[in-house]
Coordinates of C-alpha atoms in Angstrom, one line a residue:
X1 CA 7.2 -12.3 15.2
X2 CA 10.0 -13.5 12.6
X3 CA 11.2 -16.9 12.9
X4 CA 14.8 -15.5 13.9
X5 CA 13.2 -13.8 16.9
X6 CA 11.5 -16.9 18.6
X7 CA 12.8 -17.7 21.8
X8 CA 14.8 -21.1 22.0
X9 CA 14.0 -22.4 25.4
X10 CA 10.5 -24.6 25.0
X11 CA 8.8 -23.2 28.3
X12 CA 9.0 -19.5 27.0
X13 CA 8.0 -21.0 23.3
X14 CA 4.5 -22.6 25.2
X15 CA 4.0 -19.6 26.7
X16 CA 4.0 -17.7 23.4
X17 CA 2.1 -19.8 22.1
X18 CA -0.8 -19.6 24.7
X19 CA -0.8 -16.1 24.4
X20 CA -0.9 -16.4 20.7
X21 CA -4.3 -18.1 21.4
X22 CA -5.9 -16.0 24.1
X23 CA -5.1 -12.9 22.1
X24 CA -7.1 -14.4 18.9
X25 CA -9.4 -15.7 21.1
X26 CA -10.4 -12.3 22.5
X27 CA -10.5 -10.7 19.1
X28 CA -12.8 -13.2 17.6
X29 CA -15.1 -12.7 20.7
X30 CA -15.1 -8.9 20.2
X31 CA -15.6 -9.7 16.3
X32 CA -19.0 -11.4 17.1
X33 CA -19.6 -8.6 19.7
X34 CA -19.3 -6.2 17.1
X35 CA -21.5 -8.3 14.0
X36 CA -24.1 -8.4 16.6
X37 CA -24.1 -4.5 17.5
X38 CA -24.1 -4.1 13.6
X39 CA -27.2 -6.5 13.1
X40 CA -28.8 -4.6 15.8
X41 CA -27.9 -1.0 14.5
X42 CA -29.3 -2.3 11.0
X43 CA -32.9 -3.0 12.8
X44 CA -32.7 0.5 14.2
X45 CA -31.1 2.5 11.2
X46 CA -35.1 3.5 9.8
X47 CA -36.3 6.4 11.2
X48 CA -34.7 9.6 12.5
X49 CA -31.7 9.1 13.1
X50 CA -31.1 6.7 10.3
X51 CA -28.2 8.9 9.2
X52 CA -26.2 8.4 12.5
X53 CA -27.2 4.8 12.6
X54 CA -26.2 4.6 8.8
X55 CA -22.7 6.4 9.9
X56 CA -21.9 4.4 12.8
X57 CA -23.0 1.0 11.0
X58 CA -20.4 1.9 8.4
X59 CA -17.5 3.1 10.8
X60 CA -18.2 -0.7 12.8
X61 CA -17.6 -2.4 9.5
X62 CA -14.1 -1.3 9.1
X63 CA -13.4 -2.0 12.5
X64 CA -14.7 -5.9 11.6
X65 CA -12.8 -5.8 8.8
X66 CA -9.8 -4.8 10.3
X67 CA -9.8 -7.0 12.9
X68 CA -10.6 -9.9 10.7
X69 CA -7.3 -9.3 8.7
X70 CA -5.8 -9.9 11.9
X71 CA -7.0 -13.2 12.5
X72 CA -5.4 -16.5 10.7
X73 CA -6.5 -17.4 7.4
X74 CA -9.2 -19.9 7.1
X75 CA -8.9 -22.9 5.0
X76 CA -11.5 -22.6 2.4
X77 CA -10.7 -24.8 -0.4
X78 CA -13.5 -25.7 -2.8
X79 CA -14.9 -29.4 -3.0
X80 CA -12.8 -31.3 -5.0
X81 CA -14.0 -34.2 -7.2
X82 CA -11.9 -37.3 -5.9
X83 CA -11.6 -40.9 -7.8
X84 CA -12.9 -42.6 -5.4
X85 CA -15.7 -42.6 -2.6
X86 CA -15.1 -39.3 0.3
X87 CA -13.8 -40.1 3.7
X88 CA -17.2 -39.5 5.6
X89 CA -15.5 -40.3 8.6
X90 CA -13.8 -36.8 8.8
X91 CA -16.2 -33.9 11.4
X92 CA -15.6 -31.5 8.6
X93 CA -18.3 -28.8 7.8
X94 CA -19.3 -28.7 4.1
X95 CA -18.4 -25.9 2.1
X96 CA -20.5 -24.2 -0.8
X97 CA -19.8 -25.3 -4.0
X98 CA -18.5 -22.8 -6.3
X99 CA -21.3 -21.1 -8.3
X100 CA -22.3 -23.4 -11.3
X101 CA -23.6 -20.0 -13.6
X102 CA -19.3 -19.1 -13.8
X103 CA -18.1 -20.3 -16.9
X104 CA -15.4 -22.6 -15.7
X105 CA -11.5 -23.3 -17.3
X106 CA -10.2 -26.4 -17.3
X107 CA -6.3 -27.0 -16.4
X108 CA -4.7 -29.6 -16.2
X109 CA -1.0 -30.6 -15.1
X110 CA -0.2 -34.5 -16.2
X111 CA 2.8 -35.7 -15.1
X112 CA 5.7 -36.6 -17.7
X113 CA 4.4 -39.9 -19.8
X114 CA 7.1 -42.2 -18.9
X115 CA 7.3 -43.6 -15.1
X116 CA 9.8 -42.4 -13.4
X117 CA 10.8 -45.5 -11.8
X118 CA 11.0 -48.0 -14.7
X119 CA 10.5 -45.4 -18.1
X120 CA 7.1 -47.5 -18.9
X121 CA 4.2 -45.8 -20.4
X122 CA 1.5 -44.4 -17.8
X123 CA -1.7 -45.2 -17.8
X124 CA -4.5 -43.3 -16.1
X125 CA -6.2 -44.5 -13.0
X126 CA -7.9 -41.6 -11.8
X127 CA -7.7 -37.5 -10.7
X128 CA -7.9 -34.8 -8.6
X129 CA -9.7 -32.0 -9.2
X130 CA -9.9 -28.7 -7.4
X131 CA -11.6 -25.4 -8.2
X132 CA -10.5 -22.0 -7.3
X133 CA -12.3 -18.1 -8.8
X134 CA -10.3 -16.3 -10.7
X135 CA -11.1 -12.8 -11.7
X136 CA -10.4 -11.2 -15.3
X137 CA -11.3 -7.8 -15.8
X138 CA -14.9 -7.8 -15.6
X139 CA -15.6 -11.2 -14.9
X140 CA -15.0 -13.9 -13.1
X141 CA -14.4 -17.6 -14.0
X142 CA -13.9 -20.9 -12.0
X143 CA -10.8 -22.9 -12.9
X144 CA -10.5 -26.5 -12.6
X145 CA -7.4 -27.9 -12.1
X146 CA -7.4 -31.7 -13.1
X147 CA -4.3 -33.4 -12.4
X148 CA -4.3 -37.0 -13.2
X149 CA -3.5 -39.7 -11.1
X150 CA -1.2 -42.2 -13.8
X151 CA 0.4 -45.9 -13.2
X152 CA 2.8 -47.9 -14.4
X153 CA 1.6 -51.1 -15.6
X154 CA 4.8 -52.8 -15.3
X155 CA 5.9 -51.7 -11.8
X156 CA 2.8 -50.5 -10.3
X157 CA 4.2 -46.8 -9.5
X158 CA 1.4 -44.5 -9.0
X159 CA 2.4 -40.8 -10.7
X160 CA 1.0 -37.6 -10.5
X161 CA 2.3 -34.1 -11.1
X162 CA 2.3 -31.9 -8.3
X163 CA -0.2 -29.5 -7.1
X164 CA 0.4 -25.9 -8.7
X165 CA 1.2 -23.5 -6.2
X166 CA -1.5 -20.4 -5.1
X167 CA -1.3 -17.0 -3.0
X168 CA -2.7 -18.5 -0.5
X169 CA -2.4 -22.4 0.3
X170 CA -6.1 -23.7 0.2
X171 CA -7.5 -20.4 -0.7
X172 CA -10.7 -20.8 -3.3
X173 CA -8.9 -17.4 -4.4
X174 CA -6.7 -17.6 -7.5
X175 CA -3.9 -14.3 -8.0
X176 CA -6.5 -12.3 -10.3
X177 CA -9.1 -12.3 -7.5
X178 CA -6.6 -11.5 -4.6
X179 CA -5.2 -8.6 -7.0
X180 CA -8.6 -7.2 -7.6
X181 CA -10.1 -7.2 -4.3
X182 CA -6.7 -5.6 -3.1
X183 CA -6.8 -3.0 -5.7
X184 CA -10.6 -2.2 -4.7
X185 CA -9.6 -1.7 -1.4
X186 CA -6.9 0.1 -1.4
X187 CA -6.7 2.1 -4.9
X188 CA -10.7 2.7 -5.7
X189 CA -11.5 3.0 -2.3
X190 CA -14.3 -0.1 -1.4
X191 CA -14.1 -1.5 2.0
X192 CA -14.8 -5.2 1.7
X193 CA -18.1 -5.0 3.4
X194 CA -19.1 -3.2 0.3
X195 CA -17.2 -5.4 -2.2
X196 CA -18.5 -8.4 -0.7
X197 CA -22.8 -7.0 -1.5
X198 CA -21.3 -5.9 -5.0
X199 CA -20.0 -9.8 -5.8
X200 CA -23.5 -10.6 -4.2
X201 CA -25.2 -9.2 -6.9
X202 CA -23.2 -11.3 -9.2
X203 CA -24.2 -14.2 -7.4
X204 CA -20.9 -14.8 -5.8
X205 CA -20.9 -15.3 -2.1
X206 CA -17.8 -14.0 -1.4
X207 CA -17.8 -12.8 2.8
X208 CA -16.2 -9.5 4.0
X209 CA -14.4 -12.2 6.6
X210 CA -12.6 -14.2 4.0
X211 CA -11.5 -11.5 1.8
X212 CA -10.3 -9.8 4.9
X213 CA -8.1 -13.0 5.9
X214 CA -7.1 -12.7 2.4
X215 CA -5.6 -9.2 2.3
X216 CA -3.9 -10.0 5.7
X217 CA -2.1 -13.1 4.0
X218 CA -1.4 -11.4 0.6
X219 CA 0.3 -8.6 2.6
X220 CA 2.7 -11.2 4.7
X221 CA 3.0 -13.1 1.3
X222 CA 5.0 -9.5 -0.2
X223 CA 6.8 -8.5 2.8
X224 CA 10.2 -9.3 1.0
X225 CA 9.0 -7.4 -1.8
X226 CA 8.5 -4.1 -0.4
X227 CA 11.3 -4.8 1.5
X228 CA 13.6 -4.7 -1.6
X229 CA 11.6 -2.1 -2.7
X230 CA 12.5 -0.3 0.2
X231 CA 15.8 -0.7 0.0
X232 CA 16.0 0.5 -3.7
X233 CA 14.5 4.0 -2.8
X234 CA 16.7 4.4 0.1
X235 CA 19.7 3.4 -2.0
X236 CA 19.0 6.8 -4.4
X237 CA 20.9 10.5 -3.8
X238 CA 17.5 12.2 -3.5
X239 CA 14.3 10.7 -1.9
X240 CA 11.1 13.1 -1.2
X241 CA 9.4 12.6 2.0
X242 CA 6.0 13.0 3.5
X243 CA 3.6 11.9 6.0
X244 CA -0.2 11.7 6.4
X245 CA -2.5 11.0 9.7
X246 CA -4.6 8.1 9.9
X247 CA -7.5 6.9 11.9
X248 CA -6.4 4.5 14.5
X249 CA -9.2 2.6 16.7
X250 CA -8.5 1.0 20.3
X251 CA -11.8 -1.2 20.1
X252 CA -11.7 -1.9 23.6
X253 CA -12.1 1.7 24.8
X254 CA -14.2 2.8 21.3
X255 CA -11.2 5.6 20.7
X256 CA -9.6 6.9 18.1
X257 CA -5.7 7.8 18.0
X258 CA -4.1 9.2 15.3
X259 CA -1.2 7.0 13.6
X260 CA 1.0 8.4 10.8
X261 CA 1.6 6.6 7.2
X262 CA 5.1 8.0 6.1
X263 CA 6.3 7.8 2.0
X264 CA 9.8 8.1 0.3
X265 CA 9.5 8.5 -2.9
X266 CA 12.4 8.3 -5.3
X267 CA 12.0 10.0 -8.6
X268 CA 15.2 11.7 -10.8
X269 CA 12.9 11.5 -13.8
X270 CA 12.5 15.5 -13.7
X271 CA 16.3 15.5 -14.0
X272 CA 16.6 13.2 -16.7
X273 CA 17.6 10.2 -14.9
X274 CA 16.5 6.5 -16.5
X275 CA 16.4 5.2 -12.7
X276 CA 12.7 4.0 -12.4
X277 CA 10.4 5.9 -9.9
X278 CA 9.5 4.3 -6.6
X279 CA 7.4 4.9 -3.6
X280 CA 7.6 3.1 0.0
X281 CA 5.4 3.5 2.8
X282 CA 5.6 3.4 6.0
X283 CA 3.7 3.2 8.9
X284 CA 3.9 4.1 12.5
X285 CA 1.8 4.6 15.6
X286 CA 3.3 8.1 16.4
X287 CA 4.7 10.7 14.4
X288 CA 8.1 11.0 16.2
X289 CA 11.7 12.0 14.9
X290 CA 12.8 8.4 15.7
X291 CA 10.5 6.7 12.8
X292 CA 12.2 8.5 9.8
X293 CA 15.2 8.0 11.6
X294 CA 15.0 4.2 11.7
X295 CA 14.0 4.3 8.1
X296 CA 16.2 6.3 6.3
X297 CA 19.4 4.5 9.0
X298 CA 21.2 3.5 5.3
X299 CA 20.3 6.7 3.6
X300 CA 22.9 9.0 2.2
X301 CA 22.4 12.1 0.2
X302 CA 19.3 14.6 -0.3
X303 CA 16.2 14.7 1.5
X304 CA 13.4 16.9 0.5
X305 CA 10.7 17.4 2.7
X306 CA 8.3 20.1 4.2
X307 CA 9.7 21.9 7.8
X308 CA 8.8 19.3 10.0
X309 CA 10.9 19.1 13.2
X310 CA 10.9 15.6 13.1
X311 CA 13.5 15.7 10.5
X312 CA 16.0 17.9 11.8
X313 CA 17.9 15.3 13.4
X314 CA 18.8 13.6 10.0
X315 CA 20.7 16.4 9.0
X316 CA 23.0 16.7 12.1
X317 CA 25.6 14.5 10.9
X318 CA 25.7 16.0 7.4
X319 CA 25.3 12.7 6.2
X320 CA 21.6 13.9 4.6
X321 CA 21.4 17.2 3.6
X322 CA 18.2 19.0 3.2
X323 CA 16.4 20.5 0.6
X324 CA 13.0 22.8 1.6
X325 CA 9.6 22.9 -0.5
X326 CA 8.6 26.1 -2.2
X327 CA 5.0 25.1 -2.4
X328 CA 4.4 24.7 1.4
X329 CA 6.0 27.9 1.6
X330 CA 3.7 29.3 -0.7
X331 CA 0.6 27.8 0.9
X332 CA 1.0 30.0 3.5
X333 CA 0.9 33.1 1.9
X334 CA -2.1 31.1 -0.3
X335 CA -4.4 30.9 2.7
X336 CA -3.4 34.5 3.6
X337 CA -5.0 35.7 0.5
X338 CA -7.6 34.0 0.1
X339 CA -8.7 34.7 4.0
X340 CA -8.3 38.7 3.2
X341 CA -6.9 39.6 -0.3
X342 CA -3.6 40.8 1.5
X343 CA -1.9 42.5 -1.0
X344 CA 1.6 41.7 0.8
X345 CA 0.5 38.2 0.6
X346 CA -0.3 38.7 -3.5
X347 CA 3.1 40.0 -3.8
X348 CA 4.5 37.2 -1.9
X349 CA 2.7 34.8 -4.6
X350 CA 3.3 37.1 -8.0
X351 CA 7.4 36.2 -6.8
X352 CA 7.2 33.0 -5.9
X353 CA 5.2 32.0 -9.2
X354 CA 8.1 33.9 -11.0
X355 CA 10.4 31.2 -9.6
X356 CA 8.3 28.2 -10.6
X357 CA 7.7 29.8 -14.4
X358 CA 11.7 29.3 -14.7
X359 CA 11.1 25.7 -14.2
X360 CA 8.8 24.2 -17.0
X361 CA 11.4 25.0 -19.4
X362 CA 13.4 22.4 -17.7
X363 CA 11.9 19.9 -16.3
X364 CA 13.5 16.8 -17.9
X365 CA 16.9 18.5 -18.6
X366 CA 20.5 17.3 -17.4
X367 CA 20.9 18.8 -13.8
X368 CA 24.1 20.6 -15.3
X369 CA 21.3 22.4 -17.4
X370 CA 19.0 23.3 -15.1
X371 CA 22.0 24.7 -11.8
X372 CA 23.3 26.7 -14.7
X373 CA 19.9 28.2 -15.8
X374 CA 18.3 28.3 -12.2
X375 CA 22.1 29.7 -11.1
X376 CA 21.4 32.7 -14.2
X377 CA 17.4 33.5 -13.6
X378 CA 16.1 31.7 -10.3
X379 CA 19.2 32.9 -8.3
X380 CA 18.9 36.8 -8.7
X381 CA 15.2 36.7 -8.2
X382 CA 15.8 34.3 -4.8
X383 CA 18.0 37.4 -3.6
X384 CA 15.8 39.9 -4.1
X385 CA 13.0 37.8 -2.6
X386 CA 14.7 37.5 0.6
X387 CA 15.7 41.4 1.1
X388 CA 11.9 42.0 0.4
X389 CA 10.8 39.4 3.1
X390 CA 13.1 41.0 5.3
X391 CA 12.0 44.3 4.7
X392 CA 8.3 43.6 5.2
X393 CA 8.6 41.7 8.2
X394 CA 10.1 44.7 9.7
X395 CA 6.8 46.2 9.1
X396 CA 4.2 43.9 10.5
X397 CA 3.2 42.8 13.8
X398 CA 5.4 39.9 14.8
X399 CA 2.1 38.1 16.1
X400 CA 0.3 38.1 12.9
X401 CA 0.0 35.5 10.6
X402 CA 1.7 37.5 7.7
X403 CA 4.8 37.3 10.1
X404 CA 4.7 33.7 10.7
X405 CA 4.5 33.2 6.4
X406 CA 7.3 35.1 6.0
X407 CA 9.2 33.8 9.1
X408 CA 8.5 30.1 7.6
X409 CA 10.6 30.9 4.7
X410 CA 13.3 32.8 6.1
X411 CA 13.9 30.0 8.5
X412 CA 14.7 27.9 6.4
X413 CA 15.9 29.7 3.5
X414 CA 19.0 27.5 3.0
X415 CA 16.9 25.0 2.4
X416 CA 14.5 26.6 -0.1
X417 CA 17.4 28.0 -2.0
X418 CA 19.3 25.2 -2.4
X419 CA 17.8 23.8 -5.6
X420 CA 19.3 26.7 -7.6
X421 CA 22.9 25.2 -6.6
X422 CA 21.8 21.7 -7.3
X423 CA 20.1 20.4 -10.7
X424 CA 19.1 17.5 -9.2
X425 CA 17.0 18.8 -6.7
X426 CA 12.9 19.9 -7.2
X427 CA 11.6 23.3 -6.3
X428 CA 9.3 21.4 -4.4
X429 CA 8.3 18.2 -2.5
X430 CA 4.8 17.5 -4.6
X431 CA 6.5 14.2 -5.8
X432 CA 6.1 13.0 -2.3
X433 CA 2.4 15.2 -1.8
X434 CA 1.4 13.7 -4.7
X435 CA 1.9 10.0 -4.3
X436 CA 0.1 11.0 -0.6
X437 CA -3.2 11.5 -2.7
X438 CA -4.6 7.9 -3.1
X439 CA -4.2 7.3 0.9
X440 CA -5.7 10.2 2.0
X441 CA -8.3 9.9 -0.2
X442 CA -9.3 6.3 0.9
X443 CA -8.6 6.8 4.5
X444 CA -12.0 7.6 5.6
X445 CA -12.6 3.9 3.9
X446 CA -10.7 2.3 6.5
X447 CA -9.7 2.5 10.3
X448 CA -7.1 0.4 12.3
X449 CA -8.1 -1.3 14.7
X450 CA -5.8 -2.1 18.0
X451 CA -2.6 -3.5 17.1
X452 CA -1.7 -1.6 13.8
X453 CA -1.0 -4.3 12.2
X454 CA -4.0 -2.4 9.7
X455 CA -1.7 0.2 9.2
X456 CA 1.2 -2.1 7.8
X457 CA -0.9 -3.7 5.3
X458 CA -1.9 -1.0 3.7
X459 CA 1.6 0.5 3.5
X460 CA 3.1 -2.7 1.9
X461 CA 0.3 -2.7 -0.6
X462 CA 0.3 1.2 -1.2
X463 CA 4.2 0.5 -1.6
X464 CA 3.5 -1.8 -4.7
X465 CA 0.4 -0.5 -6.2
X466 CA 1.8 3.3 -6.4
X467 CA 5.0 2.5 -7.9
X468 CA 3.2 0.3 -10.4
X469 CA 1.6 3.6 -11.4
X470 CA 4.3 5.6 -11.1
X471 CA 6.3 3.4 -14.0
X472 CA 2.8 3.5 -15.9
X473 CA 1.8 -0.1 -15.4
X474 CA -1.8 -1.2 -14.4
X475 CA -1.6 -2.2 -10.6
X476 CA -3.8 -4.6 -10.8
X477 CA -2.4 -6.6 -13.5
X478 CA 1.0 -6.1 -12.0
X479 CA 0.1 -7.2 -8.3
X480 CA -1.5 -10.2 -10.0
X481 CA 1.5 -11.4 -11.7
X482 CA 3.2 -11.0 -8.3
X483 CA 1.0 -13.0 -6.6
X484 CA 1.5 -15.7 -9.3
X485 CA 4.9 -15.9 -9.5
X486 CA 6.1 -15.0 -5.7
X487 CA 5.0 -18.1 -3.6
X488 CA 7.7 -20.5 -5.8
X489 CA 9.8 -17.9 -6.0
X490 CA 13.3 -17.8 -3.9
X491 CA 13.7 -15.1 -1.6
X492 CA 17.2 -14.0 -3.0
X493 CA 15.5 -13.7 -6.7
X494 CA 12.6 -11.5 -5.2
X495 CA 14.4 -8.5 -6.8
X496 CA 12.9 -10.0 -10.2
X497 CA 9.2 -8.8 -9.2
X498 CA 9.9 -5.1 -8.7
X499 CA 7.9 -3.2 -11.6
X500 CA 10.6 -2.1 -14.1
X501 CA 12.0 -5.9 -14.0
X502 CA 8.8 -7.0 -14.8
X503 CA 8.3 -4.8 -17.6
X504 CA 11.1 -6.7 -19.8
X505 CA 10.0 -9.1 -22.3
X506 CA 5.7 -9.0 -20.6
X507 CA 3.8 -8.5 -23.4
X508 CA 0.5 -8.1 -20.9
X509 CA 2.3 -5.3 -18.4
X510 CA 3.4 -3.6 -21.9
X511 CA 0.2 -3.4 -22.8
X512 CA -1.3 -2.3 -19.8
X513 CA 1.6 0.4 -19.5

């Protein structure tokens, strides 16, 4: 809940806050419920039916992890080095000192040399030192960041520069380690149960629970991020759309639903535009009309999808017009033929590829270009397409599944054939298929768990990641400079940290582009 949305009178703000409490409460009990079904799965999981036990231990991890991205981050700041003797008076646990076999940095942030107070030249009296892991590509490193504690001989001022900021406030994390465990998860497809065994084996105890309270806080940390981002796609004339089912787990009842993970996808690049390319996810518990709805409220201009229903209310106003997707069209006719060899169904292809042969030619042309070309060779061959769809269906049985193909089409052959009007419209929607690939691919790597809150993390992070690669920048050095830059950063500047901005005058994101 935003801070705008609290409640103002103190009794309904207590009572918040005790639910708050007995809602984390419950989930960290069914957390150690879980571990503890784990541990005892692992003792079973040699014999014969280690390949269920080996399934079901692996499906309970991303439950734990998800659930532990839910919880509050904890603090887990390295031991510092202070001046003077530690405060053994505090009940605090110790924590593990950073590996000492990490080749460590030193950094450290002095205050000016004058004193502030009186101009006099400091002296040094002490420091603080902290220590937090950083990773660069194929290692990692400790940095120690010294800031010394100075005095004024003549007025006794103590001085010391402030503490740099970090993703995460106390975090042992520094914004290359956040980036690449993100990137893992979410681009190559490692749950963090299985990151965690691989930093093992580098001797780096990094645990599946703090690296999940990690991802939670990086995603809240970007949330006005992809909210710009969001608003950029949306403020485009075209925007593809798709949608994808994921695995949604109610722990309680050991079920799984089936949520939805939307993306709009704004790219003119095939038309010769110099916009940059962008991609925004979405997520939802249902795959209702009213989600794409709510998203696209600001949206004005073309929307090219596939033919689901859930759509068709967009276009009622004619505020959003729609623009159909030759390849689902095709697909059906596809299966058709690979099920039976239908030579209707060949036919059906042989035309359609016709169509898309027109296009390679102009892919990257003005759209004045490509309306007057599609207008002189697509347009003719779109006719006679539809009089021979017509014509067949007249001879097949309206039950078959040749009928439905060709009914598909026909339906919504104002759609399909409105790209050969417009040159700024696609023949098809792959743009959005396409940038579809890397969640459905990874999806069997993690479930949601209960409150979907799972399900918006990974579509803020798929939101920035994807459009990194979409203007040919390496994610992971992109999110990394995010995370550096975004905790001092004002909210009404956040525009600065979308990809193509970032490009300009970063010698690193050049390079990795």
């Amino acid at each position: 809940m935003r801070k705008d949305q609290l409640p103002d009178d103190i009794e309904t703000l207590k009572r918040l806050v005790i639910e708050q409490a007995s809602a984390l409460h419950s989930e960290r009990l069914l957390v150690e419920k879980l571990k503890l079904q784990i541990a005892r799965l692992r003792r079973m999981q040699f014999g014969r039916s280690s390949e269920r036990h080996d399934a079901q231990i692996a499906q309970l991890e991303l439950i734990v992890e998800e659930l532990e991205s839910n919880l509050p981050p904890q603090d887990e700041t390295a031991p510092s080095e202070p001046a003077g003797e530690p405060d053994k008076t505090k009940n605090q646990a110790a924590r593990k000192p950073l590996p000492d076999h990490l080749p460590r940095e030193t950094e450290e942030q002095a205050p000016a040399c004058g004193c502030p107070h009186c101009g006099s030249v400091l002296r040094r009296m002490g420091e603080d030192v902290s220590e937090h892991i950083e990773y660069i590509p194929e290692h990692f490193k400790v940095v120690r960041t010294v800031r010394p504690k100075m005095s004024c001989p003549k007025c006794s001022a103590v001085v010391q520069a402030p503490a740099p900021s970090r993703p995460i406030p106390k975090s042992i994390a520094g914004a290359g380690l956040l980036a690449h465990v993100a990137v893992s998860k979410f681009l190559d497809h490692l749950p963090l149960y299985r990151q965690s065994e691989i930093y093992a084996r580098q001797g780096l105890d990094l645990q599946r629970s703090t690296m999940a309270g990690w991802i939670g806080a990086i995603s809240k940390l970007v949330e006005p991020l992809v909210d710009e981002l969001g608003r950029y796609v949306v403020a485009g004339h075209k925007i593809h759309a798709d949608d994808t089912p994921v695995p949604v787990l109610d722990p309680g009842r050991g079920t799984t639903k089936t949520g939805r993970l939307w993306v709009y996808v704004r790219d003119d690049r095939p038309a010769a535009s110099k916009d940059p390319p962008a991609a925004w996810y979405r997520y939802t518990p249902t795959r209702e009309g009213v989600h794409p709805r709510a998203h696209l409220a600001k949206f004005q201009g073309i929307l090219q999808a596939d033919g689901f229903s859930g759509f068709n209310g967009l276009y009622d106003s004619g505020r959003i017009r729609e623009a159909g997707c030759w390849a689902h069209a095709r697909r059906k006719f596809y299966e058709l033929f690979e099920a039976n060899h239908s030579p209707v169904a060949k036919e059906a292809l042989d035309r359609i590829q016709a169509l898309y042969a027109i296009e390679e030619p102009i892919r990257g042309k003005q759209p004045a270009q490509r309306a007057a070309t599609r207008q002189r060779e697509a347009a003719p061959l779109l006719a006679d397409l539809e009089c021979w769809l017509r014509a067949t269906l007249a001879t097949v049985s309206v039950k078959s599944e040749l009928a439905s193909a060709i009914n598909y089409a026909l339906k919504r052959w104002e759609a399909l054939t409105r790209y050969s009007q417009d040159g700024s419209i696609e023949i098809d929607n792959n743009a959005a298929e396409r940038a579809l690939k890397g969640p459905v691919l990874g999806r069997k790597n993690w479930l949601f768990a209960g409150s979907h809150d799972g399900g918006e993390r990974a579509a803020a992070m798929y939101s920035l990641l994807e459009t990194a690669k979409l203007n040919g920048i390496d994610p992971e050095a992109y999110l990394r400079q995010v995370l550096q830059r975004i905790p001092d950063l004002p909210v009404s500047r956040v525009a600065e940290l979308l990809p193509w901005n970032m490009l300009a005058n970063n010698e690193e994101l050049r390079k990795a582009a």
